[in-house]
Short mmCIF file of C-alpha atoms in Angstrom, two decimals:
data_model
loop_
_atom_site.label_atom_id
_atom_site.label_comp_id
_atom_site.label_asym_id
_atom_site.label_seq_id
_atom_site.Cartn_x
_atom_site.Cartn_y
_atom_site.Cartn_z
CA GLU M 11 68.55 161.63 116.38
CA THR M 12 69.03 161.90 112.62
CA GLY M 13 66.06 164.14 111.87
CA VAL M 14 64.72 161.59 109.38
CA THR M 15 61.25 160.44 110.32
CA GLN M 16 59.13 157.69 108.83
CA SER M 17 55.49 156.83 109.24
CA PRO M 18 53.86 154.63 110.18
CA THR M 19 56.29 152.63 112.33
CA HIS M 20 54.36 149.39 111.97
CA LEU M 21 51.76 148.24 109.48
CA ILE M 22 49.87 145.04 108.78
CA LYS M 23 48.33 144.56 105.33
CA THR M 24 46.62 141.77 103.47
CA ARG M 25 48.05 140.22 100.33
CA GLY M 26 46.87 142.12 97.26
CA GLN M 27 46.38 145.42 99.07
CA GLN M 28 48.28 148.63 98.44
CA VAL M 29 50.40 150.53 100.95
CA THR M 30 51.96 154.00 101.17
CA LEU M 31 54.94 154.68 103.42
CA ARG M 32 56.15 158.18 104.20
CA CYS M 33 59.50 159.77 104.94
CA SER M 34 60.49 163.27 106.02
CA SER M 35 64.10 163.97 105.13
CA GLN M 36 66.61 165.75 107.34
CA SER M 37 66.45 169.53 107.08
CA GLY M 38 68.68 170.73 104.22
CA HIS M 39 68.83 167.35 102.49
CA ASN M 40 67.60 167.00 98.89
CA THR M 41 67.93 163.27 98.29
CA VAL M 42 65.88 160.39 99.63
CA SER M 43 66.64 156.72 99.06
CA TRP M 44 64.44 153.79 99.99
CA TYR M 45 65.67 150.39 101.09
CA GLN M 46 63.99 147.08 101.89
CA GLN M 47 65.51 144.95 104.64
CA ALA M 48 64.28 141.38 104.98
CA LEU M 49 64.95 139.53 108.21
CA GLY M 50 68.59 138.52 108.52
CA GLN M 51 69.65 140.43 105.40
CA GLY M 52 71.29 143.74 104.67
CA PRO M 53 69.13 146.53 103.26
CA GLN M 54 68.48 146.37 99.50
CA PHE M 55 68.25 149.56 97.41
CA ILE M 56 64.78 150.16 95.97
CA PHE M 57 65.16 153.61 94.39
CA GLN M 58 66.37 157.14 94.99
CA TYR M 59 64.76 160.52 94.51
CA TYR M 60 66.89 163.58 93.88
CA ARG M 61 65.18 166.96 93.61
CA GLU M 62 61.78 165.36 92.96
CA GLU M 63 62.96 163.02 90.18
CA GLU M 64 63.80 159.32 90.31
CA ASN M 65 67.58 159.03 90.19
CA GLY M 66 68.31 155.33 90.08
CA ARG M 67 66.40 152.16 90.77
CA GLY M 68 67.31 148.77 92.16
CA ASN M 69 66.02 145.37 91.12
CA PHE M 70 62.42 145.85 92.23
CA PRO M 71 59.27 145.42 90.11
CA PRO M 72 57.20 148.38 88.88
CA ARG M 73 54.60 147.83 91.60
CA PHE M 74 57.14 149.60 93.82
CA SER M 75 56.83 153.29 93.02
CA GLY M 76 57.62 156.56 94.71
CA LEU M 77 57.38 160.29 94.84
CA GLN M 78 59.39 163.16 96.20
CA PHE M 79 57.71 166.43 97.08
CA PRO M 80 59.02 170.02 96.81
CA ASN M 81 59.95 169.95 100.51
CA TYR M 82 61.99 166.78 99.71
CA SER M 83 59.81 164.47 101.76
CA SER M 84 59.01 161.23 100.00
CA GLU M 85 56.52 158.39 99.66
CA LEU M 86 57.00 154.75 98.77
CA ASN M 87 53.99 153.00 97.29
CA VAL M 88 53.67 149.27 96.89
CA ASN M 89 50.76 147.80 94.93
CA ALA M 90 49.47 144.25 94.90
CA LEU M 91 51.27 143.31 98.09
CA GLU M 92 52.86 139.89 98.29
CA LEU M 93 53.86 137.92 101.37
CA ASP M 94 57.54 138.43 100.47
CA ASP M 95 57.09 142.19 100.74
CA SER M 96 57.08 141.75 104.52
CA ALA M 97 60.20 143.62 105.65
CA LEU M 98 61.60 146.70 107.31
CA TYR M 99 61.45 149.62 104.88
CA LEU M 100 64.12 152.23 105.47
CA CYS M 101 64.33 155.75 104.17
CA ALA M 102 67.75 157.43 103.94
CA SER M 103 68.30 161.16 103.58
CA SER M 104 71.38 162.88 102.16
CA LEU M 105 72.53 166.06 100.44
CA GLY M 106 74.00 165.85 96.96
CA ASP M 107 74.60 167.50 93.62
CA ARG M 108 74.62 164.40 91.37
CA GLU M 109 78.36 163.95 91.76
CA VAL M 110 79.03 164.11 95.46
CA TRP M 111 76.78 163.27 98.35
CA THR M 112 77.05 163.52 102.11
CA GLU M 113 76.69 160.38 104.18
CA ALA M 114 73.15 159.05 104.36
CA PHE M 115 71.16 159.08 107.55
CA PHE M 116 68.35 156.60 108.09
CA GLY M 117 64.92 156.93 109.54
CA GLN M 118 63.72 154.43 112.13
CA GLY M 119 61.97 152.39 109.45
CA THR M 120 58.49 151.07 108.81
CA ARG M 121 57.95 147.42 109.61
CA LEU M 122 55.47 146.03 107.10
CA THR M 123 53.83 142.67 107.62
CA VAL M 124 51.78 141.17 104.78
CA VAL M 125 49.40 138.40 105.78
CA ARG R 30 78.96 136.59 93.69
CA LYS R 31 77.47 139.21 96.01
CA GLU R 32 78.61 142.79 95.47
CA VAL R 33 79.55 143.15 99.14
CA GLU R 34 80.43 140.09 101.19
CA GLN R 35 80.76 139.78 104.93
CA ASP R 36 81.08 136.90 107.34
CA PRO R 37 77.64 136.84 109.02
CA GLY R 38 79.06 135.56 112.32
CA PRO R 39 77.94 135.54 115.03
CA PHE R 40 81.12 136.59 116.76
CA ASN R 41 80.85 135.91 120.50
CA VAL R 42 83.69 137.62 122.37
CA PRO R 43 84.37 138.41 126.03
CA GLU R 44 84.39 141.98 127.30
CA GLY R 45 87.74 143.59 126.69
CA ALA R 46 88.58 141.50 123.65
CA THR R 47 89.71 142.84 120.31
CA VAL R 48 87.62 141.76 117.36
CA ALA R 49 88.06 142.32 113.62
CA PHE R 50 85.49 142.23 110.85
CA ASN R 51 86.30 141.95 107.19
CA CYS R 52 84.40 142.79 104.06
CA THR R 53 85.14 142.43 100.35
CA TYR R 54 83.49 144.25 97.46
CA SER R 55 83.35 143.39 93.79
CA ASN R 56 83.09 146.75 92.01
CA SER R 57 86.54 148.25 91.64
CA ALA R 58 84.95 151.60 90.71
CA SER R 59 83.41 151.96 94.16
CA GLN R 60 84.10 155.38 95.60
CA SER R 61 82.86 155.57 99.19
CA PHE R 62 82.97 153.07 102.01
CA PHE R 63 81.33 152.98 105.40
CA TRP R 64 80.64 150.89 108.44
CA TYR R 65 77.14 151.15 109.87
CA ARG R 66 75.94 149.68 113.13
CA GLN R 67 72.44 148.23 113.45
CA ASP R 68 70.85 147.25 116.73
CA CYS R 69 68.09 144.65 116.77
CA ARG R 70 64.97 145.93 114.97
CA LYS R 71 66.42 149.44 114.66
CA GLU R 72 67.71 151.50 111.76
CA PRO R 73 71.36 151.42 110.63
CA LYS R 74 73.47 154.20 112.15
CA LEU R 75 76.71 155.48 110.67
CA LEU R 76 79.67 154.24 112.70
CA MET R 77 82.43 155.61 110.52
CA SER R 78 83.49 156.35 106.98
CA VAL R 79 86.48 154.41 105.67
CA TYR R 80 89.41 156.06 103.92
CA SER R 81 92.41 154.66 102.08
CA SER R 82 94.73 156.12 104.68
CA GLY R 83 92.82 154.33 107.43
CA ASN R 84 90.99 156.12 110.18
CA GLU R 85 90.43 155.71 113.87
CA ASP R 86 87.67 156.83 116.19
CA GLY R 87 88.35 155.91 119.78
CA ARG R 88 88.30 152.11 120.06
CA PHE R 89 87.32 151.69 116.40
CA THR R 90 89.75 151.53 113.48
CA ALA R 91 88.73 151.15 109.84
CA GLN R 92 90.99 150.28 106.93
CA LEU R 93 90.48 150.21 103.17
CA ASN R 94 92.64 148.28 100.72
CA ARG R 95 91.57 149.30 97.22
CA ALA R 96 93.96 146.94 95.49
CA SER R 97 92.44 143.92 97.26
CA GLN R 98 88.94 145.46 97.40
CA TYR R 99 88.85 144.80 101.10
CA ILE R 100 87.54 146.77 104.08
CA SER R 101 88.10 146.02 107.73
CA LEU R 102 86.85 147.19 111.11
CA LEU R 103 88.77 146.62 114.32
CA ILE R 104 87.14 147.06 117.71
CA ARG R 105 89.45 147.19 120.69
CA ASP R 106 88.49 146.70 124.35
CA SER R 107 84.99 145.46 123.47
CA LYS R 108 82.11 146.66 125.61
CA LEU R 109 78.75 145.00 126.21
CA SER R 110 77.20 147.95 124.40
CA ASP R 111 79.12 147.06 121.22
CA SER R 112 76.79 144.07 120.73
CA ALA R 113 75.05 144.74 117.41
CA THR R 114 75.19 143.91 113.71
CA TYR R 115 77.91 145.70 111.77
CA LEU R 116 77.09 146.46 108.15
CA CYS R 117 79.75 147.03 105.53
CA VAL R 118 78.52 149.56 102.98
CA VAL R 119 79.88 150.53 99.58
CA ASN R 120 78.70 153.25 97.22
CA GLY R 121 79.88 152.59 93.71
CA THR R 122 77.75 154.21 91.07
CA SER R 123 78.38 157.82 90.17
CA GLY R 124 75.23 159.84 89.58
CA THR R 125 73.22 157.74 92.00
CA TYR R 126 74.12 157.70 95.64
CA LYS R 127 73.21 154.07 96.08
CA TYR R 128 74.39 152.14 99.09
CA ILE R 129 75.22 148.49 98.64
CA PHE R 130 75.09 146.67 101.94
CA GLY R 131 76.66 143.46 103.07
CA THR R 132 74.45 141.08 105.01
CA GLY R 133 76.04 142.27 108.25
CA THR R 134 78.21 140.65 110.90
CA ARG R 135 76.62 139.95 114.25
CA LEU R 136 78.71 140.70 117.32
CA LYS R 137 77.81 139.63 120.83
CA VAL R 138 80.06 140.81 123.64
CA LEU R 139 79.77 138.58 126.68
CA ALA R 140 80.19 139.62 130.32
#
């Protein structure tokens, strides 16, 4: 087990709704990254939080937003859900200092279905 | 051109076979390289990091060729339990520990 936990594991939402996904990072890790994995594709980087601040963002619209808390857990929020947002959302935890990071360990993911 | 390219497969091989996966990446400034394994509907799990000198972990050998921007994974004596998708991963942007994934190569080991 990696020690990275995500909740919920599965979720069904209606188009236009909002969703919040949660991630608890591995003990001692200060960096959380979020990825979206569509069926048959590799994970795509959404954004990263390092010490409670956004530290890089992928090619996702502003309706994808996030937070990192003082205990380094994190949330991913998606507003105005679209059918194409249906995917596995993965959280990855690592330890870094802005120059060097340890390998990232993934949570089990949240499978989001938008209908 | 995709930043990380892999042959999606599937590779269907008999038990005991040796199989090799290849991956190319476009950003010559990339600094870290990994192979992750992903089972169906599960999260990716780190299989091994990849170093310029090459590295081996049991039946698995990974190689990095920076000049050709090419990464490989060799699996010897394939087991049924090796059936999974193998993801080539590159981290290339300093200041942000962002993983860039290939689409993955599916391996099915047949009895």
